[in-house]
CSV table of C-alpha atoms and ligand atoms in Angstrom, one decimal:
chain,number,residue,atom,x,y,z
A,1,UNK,CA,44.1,24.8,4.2
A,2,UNK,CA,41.5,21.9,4.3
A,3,UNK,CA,41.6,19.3,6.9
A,4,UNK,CA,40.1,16.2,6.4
A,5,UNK,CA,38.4,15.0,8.9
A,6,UNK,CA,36.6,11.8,7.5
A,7,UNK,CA,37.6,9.6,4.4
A,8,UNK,CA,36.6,10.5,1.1
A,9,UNK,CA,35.5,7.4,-0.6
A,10,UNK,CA,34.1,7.6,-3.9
A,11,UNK,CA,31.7,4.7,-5.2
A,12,UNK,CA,31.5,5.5,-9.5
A,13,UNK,CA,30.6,1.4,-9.7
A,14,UNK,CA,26.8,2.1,-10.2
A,15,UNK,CA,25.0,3.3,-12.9
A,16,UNK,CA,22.0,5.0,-11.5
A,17,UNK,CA,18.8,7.0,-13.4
A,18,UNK,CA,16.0,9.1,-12.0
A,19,UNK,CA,13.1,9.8,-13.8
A,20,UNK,CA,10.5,12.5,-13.0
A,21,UNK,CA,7.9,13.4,-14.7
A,22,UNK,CA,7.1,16.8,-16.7
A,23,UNK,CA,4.4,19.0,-14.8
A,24,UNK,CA,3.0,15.8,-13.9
A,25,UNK,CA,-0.6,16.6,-12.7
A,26,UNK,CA,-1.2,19.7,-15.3
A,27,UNK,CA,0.2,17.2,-18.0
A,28,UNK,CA,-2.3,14.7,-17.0
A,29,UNK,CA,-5.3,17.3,-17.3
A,30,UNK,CA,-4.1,18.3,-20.7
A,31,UNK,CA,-4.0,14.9,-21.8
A,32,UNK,CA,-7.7,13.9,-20.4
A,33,UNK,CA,-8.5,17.6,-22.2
A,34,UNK,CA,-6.5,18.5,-25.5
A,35,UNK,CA,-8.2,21.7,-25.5
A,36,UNK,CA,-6.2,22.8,-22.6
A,37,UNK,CA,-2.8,22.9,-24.4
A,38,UNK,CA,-1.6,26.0,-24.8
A,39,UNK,CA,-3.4,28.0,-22.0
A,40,UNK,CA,-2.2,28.4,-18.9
A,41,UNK,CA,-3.3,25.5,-16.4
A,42,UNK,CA,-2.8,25.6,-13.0
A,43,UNK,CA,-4.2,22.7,-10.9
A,44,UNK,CA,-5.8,24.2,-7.7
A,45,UNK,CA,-9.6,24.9,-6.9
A,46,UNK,CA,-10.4,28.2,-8.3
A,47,UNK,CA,-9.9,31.1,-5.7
A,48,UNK,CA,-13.5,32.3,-5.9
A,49,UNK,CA,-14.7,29.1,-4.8
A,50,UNK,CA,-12.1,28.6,-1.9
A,51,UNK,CA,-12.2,32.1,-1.0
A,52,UNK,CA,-8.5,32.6,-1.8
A,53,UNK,CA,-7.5,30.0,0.3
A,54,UNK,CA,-6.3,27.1,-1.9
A,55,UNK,CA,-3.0,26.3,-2.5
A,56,UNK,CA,-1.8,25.5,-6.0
A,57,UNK,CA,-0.2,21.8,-6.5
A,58,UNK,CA,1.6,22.3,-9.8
A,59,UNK,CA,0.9,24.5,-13.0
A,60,UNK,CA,2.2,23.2,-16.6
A,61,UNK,CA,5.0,25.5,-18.3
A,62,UNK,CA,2.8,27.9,-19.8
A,63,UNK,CA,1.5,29.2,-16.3
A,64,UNK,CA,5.2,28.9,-15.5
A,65,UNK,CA,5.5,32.2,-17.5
A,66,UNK,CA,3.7,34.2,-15.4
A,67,UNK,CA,5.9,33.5,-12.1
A,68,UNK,CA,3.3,30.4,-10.7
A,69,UNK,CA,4.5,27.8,-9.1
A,70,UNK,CA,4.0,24.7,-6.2
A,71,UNK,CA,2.7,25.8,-3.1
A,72,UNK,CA,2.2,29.1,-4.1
A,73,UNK,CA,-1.5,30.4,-3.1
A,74,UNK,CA,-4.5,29.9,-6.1
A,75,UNK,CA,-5.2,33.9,-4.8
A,76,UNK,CA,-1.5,34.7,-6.0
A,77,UNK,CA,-1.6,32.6,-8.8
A,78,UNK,CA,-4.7,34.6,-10.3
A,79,UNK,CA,-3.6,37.9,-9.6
A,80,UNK,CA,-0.8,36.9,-11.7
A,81,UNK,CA,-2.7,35.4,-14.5
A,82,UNK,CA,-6.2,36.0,-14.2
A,83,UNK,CA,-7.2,34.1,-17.6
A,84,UNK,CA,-5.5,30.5,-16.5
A,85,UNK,CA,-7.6,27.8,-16.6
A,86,UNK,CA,-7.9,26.5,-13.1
A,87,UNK,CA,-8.4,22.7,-12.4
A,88,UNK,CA,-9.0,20.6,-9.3
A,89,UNK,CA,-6.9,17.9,-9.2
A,90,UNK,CA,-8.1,13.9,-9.8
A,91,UNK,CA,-5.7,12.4,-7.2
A,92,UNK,CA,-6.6,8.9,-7.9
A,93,UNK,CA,-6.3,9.4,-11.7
A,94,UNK,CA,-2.3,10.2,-11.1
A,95,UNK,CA,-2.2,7.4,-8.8
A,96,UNK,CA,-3.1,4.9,-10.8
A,97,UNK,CA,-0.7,6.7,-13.7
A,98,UNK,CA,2.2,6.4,-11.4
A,99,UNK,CA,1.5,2.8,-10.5
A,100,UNK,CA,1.7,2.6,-14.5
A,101,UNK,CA,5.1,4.4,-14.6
A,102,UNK,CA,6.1,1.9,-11.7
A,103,UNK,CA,5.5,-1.0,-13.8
A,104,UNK,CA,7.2,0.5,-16.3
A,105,UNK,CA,10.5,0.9,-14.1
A,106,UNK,CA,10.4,-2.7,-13.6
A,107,UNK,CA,10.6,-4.3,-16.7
A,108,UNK,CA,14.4,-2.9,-16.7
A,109,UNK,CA,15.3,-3.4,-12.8
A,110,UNK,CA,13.7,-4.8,-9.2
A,111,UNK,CA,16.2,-1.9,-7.7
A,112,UNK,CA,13.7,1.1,-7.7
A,113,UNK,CA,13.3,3.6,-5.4
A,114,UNK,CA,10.1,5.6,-5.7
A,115,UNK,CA,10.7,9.0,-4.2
A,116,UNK,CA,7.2,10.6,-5.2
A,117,UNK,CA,4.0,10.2,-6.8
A,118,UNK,CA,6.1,11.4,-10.0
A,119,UNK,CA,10.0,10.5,-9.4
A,120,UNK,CA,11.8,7.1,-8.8
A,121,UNK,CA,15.4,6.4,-8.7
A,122,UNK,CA,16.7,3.2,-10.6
A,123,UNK,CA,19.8,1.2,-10.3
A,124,UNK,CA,20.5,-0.1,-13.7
A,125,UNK,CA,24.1,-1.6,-13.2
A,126,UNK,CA,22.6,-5.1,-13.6
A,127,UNK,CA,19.4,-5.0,-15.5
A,128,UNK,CA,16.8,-7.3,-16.5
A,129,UNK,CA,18.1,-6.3,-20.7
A,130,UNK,CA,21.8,-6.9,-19.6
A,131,UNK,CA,22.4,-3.8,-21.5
A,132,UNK,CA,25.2,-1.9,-20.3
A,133,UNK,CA,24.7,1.6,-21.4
A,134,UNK,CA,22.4,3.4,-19.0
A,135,UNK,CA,21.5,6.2,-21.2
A,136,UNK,CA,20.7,3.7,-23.9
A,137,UNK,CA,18.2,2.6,-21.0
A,138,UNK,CA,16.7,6.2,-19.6
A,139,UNK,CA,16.3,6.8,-23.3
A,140,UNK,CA,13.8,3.9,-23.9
A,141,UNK,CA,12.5,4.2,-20.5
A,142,UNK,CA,11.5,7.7,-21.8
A,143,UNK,CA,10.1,6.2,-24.9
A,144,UNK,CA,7.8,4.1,-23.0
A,145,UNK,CA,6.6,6.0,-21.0
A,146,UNK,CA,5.2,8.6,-23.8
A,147,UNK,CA,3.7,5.1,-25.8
A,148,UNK,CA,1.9,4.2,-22.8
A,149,UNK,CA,0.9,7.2,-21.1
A,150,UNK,CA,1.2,10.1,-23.3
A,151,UNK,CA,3.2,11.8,-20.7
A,152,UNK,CA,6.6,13.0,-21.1
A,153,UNK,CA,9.0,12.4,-18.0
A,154,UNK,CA,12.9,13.8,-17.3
A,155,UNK,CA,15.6,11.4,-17.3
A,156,UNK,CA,19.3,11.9,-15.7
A,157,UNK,CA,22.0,9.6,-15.9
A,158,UNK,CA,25.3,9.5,-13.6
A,159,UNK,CA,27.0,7.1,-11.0
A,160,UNK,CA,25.0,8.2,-8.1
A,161,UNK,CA,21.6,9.5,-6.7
A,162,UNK,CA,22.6,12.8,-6.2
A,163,UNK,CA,23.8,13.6,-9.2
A,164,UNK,CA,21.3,11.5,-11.0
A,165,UNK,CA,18.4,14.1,-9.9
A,166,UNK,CA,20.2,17.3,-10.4
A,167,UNK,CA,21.3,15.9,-14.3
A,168,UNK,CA,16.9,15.3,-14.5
A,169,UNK,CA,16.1,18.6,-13.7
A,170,UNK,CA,18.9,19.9,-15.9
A,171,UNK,CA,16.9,19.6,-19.5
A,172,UNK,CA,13.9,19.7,-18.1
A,173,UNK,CA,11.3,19.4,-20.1
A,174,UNK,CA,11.6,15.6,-22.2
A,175,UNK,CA,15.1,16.1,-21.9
A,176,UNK,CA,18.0,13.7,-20.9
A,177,UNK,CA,21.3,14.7,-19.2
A,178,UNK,CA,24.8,12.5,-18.0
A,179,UNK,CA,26.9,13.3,-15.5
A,180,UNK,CA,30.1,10.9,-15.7
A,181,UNK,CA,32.7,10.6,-13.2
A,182,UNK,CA,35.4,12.7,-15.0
A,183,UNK,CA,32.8,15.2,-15.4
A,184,UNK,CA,31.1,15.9,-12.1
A,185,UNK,CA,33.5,18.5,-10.5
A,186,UNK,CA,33.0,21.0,-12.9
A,187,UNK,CA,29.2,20.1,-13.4
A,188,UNK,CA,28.6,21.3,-10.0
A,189,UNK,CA,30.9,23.8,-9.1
A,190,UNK,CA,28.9,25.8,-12.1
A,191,UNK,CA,25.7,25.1,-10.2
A,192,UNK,CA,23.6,27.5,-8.0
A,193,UNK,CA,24.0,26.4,-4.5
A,194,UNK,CA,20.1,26.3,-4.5
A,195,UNK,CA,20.6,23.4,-6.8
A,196,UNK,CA,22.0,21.3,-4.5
A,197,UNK,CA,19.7,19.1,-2.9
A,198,UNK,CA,19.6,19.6,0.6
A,199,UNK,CA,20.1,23.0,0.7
A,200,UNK,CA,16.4,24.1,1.4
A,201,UNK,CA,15.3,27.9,0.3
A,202,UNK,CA,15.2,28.8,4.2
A,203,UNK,CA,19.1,27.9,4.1
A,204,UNK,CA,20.0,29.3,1.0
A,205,UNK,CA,20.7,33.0,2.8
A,206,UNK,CA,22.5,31.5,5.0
A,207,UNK,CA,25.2,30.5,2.4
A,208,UNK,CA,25.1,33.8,0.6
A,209,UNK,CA,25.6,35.6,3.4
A,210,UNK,CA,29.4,33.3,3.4
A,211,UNK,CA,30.0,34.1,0.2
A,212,UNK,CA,28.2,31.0,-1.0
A,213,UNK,CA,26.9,31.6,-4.3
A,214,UNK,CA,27.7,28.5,-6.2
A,215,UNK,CA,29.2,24.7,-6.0
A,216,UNK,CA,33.2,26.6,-6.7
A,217,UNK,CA,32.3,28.9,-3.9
A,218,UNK,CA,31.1,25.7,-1.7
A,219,UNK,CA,34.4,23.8,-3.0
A,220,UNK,CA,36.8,26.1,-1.7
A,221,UNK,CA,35.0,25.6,1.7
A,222,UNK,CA,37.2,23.5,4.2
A,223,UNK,CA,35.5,20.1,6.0
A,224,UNK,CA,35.5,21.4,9.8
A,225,UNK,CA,33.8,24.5,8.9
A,226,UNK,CA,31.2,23.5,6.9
A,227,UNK,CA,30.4,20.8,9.5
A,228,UNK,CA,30.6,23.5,12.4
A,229,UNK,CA,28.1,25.6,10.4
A,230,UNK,CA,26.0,23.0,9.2
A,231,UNK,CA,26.2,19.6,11.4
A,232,UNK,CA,24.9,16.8,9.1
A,233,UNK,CA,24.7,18.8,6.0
A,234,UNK,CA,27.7,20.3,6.3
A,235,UNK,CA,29.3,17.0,6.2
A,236,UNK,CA,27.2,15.4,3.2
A,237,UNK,CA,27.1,18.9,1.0
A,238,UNK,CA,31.2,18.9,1.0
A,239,UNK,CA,31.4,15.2,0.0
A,240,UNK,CA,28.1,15.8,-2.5
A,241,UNK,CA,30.3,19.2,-4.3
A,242,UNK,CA,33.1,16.2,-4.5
A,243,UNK,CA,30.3,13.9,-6.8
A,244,UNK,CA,30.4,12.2,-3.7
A,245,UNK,CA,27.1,10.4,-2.5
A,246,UNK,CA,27.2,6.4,-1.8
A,247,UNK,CA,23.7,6.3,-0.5
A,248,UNK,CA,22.0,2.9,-2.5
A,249,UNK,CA,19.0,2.6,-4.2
A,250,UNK,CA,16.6,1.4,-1.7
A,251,UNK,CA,13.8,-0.6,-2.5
A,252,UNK,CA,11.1,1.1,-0.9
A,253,UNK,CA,7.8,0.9,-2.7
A,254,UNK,CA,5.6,2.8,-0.6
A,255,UNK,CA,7.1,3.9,2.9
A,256,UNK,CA,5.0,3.6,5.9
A,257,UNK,CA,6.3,5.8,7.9
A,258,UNK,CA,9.3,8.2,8.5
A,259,UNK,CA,11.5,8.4,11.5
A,260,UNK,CA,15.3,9.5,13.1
A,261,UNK,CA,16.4,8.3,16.1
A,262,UNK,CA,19.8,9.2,17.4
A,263,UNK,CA,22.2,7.6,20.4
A,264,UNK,CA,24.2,9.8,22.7
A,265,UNK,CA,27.3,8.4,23.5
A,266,UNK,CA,27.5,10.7,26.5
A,267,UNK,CA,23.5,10.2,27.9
A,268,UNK,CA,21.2,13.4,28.6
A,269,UNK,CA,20.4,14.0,31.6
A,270,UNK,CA,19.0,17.7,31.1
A,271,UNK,CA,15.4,18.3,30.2
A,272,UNK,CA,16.3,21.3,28.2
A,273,UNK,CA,18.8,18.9,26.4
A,274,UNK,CA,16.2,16.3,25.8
A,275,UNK,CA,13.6,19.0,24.2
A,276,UNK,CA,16.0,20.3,22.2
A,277,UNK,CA,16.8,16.9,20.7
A,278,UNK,CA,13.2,15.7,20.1
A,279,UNK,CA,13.1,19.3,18.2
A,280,UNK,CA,16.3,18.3,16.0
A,281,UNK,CA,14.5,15.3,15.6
A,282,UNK,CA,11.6,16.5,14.6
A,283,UNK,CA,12.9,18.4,11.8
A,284,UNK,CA,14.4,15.7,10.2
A,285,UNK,CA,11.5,13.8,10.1
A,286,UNK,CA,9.7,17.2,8.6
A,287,UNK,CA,13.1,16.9,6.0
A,288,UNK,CA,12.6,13.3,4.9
A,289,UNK,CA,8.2,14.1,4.6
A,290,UNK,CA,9.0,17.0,2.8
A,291,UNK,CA,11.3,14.8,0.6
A,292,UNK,CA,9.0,12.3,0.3
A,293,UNK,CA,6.2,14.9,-0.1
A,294,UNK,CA,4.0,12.9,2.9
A,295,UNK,CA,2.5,13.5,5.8
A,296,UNK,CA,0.8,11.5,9.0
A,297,UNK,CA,-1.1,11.1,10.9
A,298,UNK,CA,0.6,9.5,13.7
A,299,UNK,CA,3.8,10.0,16.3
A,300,UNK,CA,5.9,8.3,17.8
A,301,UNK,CA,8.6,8.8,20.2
A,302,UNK,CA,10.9,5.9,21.8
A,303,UNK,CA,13.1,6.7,24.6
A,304,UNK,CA,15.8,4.4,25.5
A,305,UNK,CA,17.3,5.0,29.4
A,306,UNK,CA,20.9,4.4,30.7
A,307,UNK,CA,20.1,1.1,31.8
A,308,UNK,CA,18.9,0.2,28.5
A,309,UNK,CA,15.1,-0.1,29.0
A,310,UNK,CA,13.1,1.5,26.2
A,311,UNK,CA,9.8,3.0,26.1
A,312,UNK,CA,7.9,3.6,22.5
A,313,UNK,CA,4.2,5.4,22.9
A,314,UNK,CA,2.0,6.6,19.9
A,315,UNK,CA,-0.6,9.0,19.5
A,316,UNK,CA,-2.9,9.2,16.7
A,317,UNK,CA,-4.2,12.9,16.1
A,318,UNK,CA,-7.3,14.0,13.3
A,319,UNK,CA,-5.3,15.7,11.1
A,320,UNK,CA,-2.1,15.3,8.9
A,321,UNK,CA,0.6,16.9,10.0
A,322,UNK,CA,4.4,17.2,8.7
A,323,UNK,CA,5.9,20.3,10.1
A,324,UNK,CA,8.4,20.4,12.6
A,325,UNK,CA,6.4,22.6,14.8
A,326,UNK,CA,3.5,20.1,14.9
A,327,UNK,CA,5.7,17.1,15.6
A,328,UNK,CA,7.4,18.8,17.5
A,329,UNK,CA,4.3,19.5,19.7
A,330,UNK,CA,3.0,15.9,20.0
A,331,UNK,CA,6.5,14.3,20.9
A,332,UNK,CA,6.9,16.3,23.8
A,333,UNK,CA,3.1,15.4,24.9
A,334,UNK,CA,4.4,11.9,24.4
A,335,UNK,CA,7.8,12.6,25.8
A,336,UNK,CA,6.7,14.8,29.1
A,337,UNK,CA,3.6,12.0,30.5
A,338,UNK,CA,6.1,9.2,29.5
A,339,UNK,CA,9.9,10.1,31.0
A,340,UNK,CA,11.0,8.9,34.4
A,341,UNK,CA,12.6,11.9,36.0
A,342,UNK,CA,16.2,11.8,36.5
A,343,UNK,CA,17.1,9.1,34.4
A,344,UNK,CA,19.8,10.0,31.5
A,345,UNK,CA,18.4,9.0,28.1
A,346,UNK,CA,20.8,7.0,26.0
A,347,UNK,CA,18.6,7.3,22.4
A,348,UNK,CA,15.6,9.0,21.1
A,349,UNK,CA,13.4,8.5,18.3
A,350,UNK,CA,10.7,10.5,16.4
A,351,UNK,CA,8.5,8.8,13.6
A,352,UNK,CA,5.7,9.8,11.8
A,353,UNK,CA,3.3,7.1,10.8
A,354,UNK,CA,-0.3,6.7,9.6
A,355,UNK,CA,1.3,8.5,6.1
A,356,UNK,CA,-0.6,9.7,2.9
A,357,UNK,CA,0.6,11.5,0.4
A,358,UNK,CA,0.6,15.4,0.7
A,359,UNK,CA,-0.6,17.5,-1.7
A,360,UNK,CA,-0.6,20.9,-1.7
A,361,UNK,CA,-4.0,21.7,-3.3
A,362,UNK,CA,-5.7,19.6,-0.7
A,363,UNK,CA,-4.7,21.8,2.2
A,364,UNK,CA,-6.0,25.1,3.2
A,365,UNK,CA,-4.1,28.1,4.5
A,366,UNK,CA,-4.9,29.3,8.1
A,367,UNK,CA,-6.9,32.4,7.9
A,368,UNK,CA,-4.1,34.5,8.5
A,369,UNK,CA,-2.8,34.1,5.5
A,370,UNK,CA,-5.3,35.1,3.4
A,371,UNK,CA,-4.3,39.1,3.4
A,372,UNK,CA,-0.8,38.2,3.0
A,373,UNK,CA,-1.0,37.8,-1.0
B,401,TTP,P1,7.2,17.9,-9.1
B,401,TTP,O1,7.9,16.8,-9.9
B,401,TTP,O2,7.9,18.7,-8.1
B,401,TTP,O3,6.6,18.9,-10.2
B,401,TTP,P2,6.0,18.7,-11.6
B,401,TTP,O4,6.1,17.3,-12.0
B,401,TTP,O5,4.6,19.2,-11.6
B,401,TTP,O6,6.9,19.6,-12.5
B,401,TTP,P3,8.4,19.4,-13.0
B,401,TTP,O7,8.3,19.3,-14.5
B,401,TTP,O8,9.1,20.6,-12.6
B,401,TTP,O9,8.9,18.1,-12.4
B,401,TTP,O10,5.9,17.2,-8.4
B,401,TTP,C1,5.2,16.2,-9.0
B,401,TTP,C2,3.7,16.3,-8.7
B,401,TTP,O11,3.5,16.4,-7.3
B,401,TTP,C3,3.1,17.6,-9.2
B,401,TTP,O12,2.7,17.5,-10.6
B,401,TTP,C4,2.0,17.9,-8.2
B,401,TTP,C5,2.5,17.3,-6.9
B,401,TTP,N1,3.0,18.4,-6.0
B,401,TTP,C6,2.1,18.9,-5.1
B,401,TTP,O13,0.9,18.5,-5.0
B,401,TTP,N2,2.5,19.9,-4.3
B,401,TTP,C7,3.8,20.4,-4.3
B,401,TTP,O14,4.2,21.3,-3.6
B,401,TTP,C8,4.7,19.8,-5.3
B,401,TTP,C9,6.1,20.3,-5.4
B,401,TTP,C10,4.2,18.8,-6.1
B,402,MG,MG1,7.9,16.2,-11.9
């Protein structure tokens, strides 16, 4: 029997499209070099000049064949086809593209919401062509896009942001797909619970191992559980199976940092508690870089006591970081010199500042990796 915990408010006013672009670095290459099309490109540093320890960034739909992917290691990637055509990336090249693309976005609508160097969500409900069909809009947004760069980009069309992105992966590549109101139940209860957003691959075990195979298997689900299971996500993932997601489009052109903080009704007063808060923390912020595909340079950690005096300290470390483990680490240096014994903590914060964008192909793997391919 399902208990509902929460309301279940549906907002199907907007008309929302995301755009992402097709292979977007390896598309870029082939364009600057016709005589790549065809071959398999795969933009990383070859292996024998990193020593195997590049990571690829993106590969176009050829190299796709052979099993290559993001973030998988150039070392893997040439074991599984040796004769791709390897290419470092030219980051501000794709820059200066997206900017393009941006520009593009804003001859229809103000209400963008640029997620990556290759993806933005629009809010067309109002638009600067008072045209009211949104598809008629993601199809000449599309259009555009190929006259002025040469690139080809995915378009989906529905009432809300979560739906908007899975329907642009759906006809992947150049393709266009709409998810209307009446339709989204059975759109995703077809879908691979891997498809829904949110559900990262370290999770996705975790729901088959309850049976949860697909959006019907996550359907028949019940609110309390999902939120016992899953906290936040559990909440969100059995509204999102609903076509439920009111989150806006947020102008945001280009986010300077990334942080979660969270109040405690009932105040902390156990270290233990506290470190294993600034760790939940922590990975949310790695959640929202990850999304964002970031990372910083900077933490930050604000602590705000009982009697409602708050602290905020920074530290500013060499490197980029964007995993939890790493935050993690640097918020309890901040946290452990800062906190006043024995006084309970009424919020916390974590942000990540100091951002740039994070691309694979840029980072090296620790040594111990190398073997592991
Ligand atoms: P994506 O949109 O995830 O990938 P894509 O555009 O290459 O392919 P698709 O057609 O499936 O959308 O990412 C956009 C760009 O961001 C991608 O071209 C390269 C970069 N990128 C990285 O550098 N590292 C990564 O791990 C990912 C996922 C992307
Ligand atoms: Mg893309």
């Amino acid at each position: 029997m399902s208990e509902l915990v929460f309301p279940l408010i549906n907002n199907t006013s907007r008309k929302i499209i995301h755009i992402d672009m097709d292979a977007f670095f390896a598309a870029v290459e082939e364009r600057e070099d016709p005589s790549l099309r065809g071959k398999p490109v795969v933009i990383a540093r070859h292996p024998k000049e990193t020593s195997g320890r590049g990571v690829v960034s993106t590969c176009n739909y050829e190299a796709r064949k052979y099993g290559i992917h993001s973030a998988m290691s150039s070392q893997e990637a040439y074991n599984r086809c040796p004769h791709a055509v390897f290419v470092s990336g030219n980051y501000q090249l794709y820059t200066d593209i997206s900017k393009q693309i941006q520009e593009i976005f804003h001859q229809y609508t103000d209400i963008t919401q640029p997620m990556s160097i290759d993806e933005a969500y629009l809010d067309v409900t109002k638009n600067k062509l008072n045209e009211s069909s949104a598809i008629k809009i993601a199809r000449m947004i599309q259009q555009d896009i190929y006259t002025k760069t040469g690139l080809t980009c995915s378009a989906g069309v529905s009432y809300n942001k979560f739906l908007a992105k899975i329907a642009s992966d759906y006809k992947k590549p150049a393709g266009m797909a709409v998810i209307t109101p009446e339709g989204a139940v059975d759109f995703l209860k077809q879908l691979p619970i891997e498809k829904f957003h949110g559900v990262g691959k370290k999770s996705v075990p975790c729901f088959h191992e309850l049976g949860i195979y697909t959006g019907a298997d996550l359907y028949a689900k019940n609110e309390m559980d999902l939120i016992r299971l899953f906290g936040r996500m559990g909440y969100s993932l059995y509204r999102k199976v609903r076509g439920i997601h009111n989150s806006p489009v947020a102008i945001s052109w280009n986010r300077k940092s990334v942080g979660k903080e969270r109040t405690y009704g009932t105040p902390l007063t156990r270290e233990d508690e506290m470190q294993k808060e600034l760790r939940k923390l922590a990975q949310r912020v790695e959640a929202s870089l990850t999304r964002t595909k970031k990372h910083g340079r900077t933490v930050v950690v604000k602590i705000r006591y009982e009697d409602f005096s708050t602290f905020t300290k920074r530290i500013t470390i060499s490197e980029n970081i964007y995993k939890t483990e790493d935050i993690y680490h640097y918020a309890k240096e901040i946290f452990d010199e800062a906190y006043e014994d024995e006084k309970g903590i009424r919020l916390l914060g974590v942000t990540v500042t100091t951002l740039s964008p994070l691309y694979y192909e840029l980072i090296t793997l620790p040594l111990w990796q190398e073997t592991s391919n």
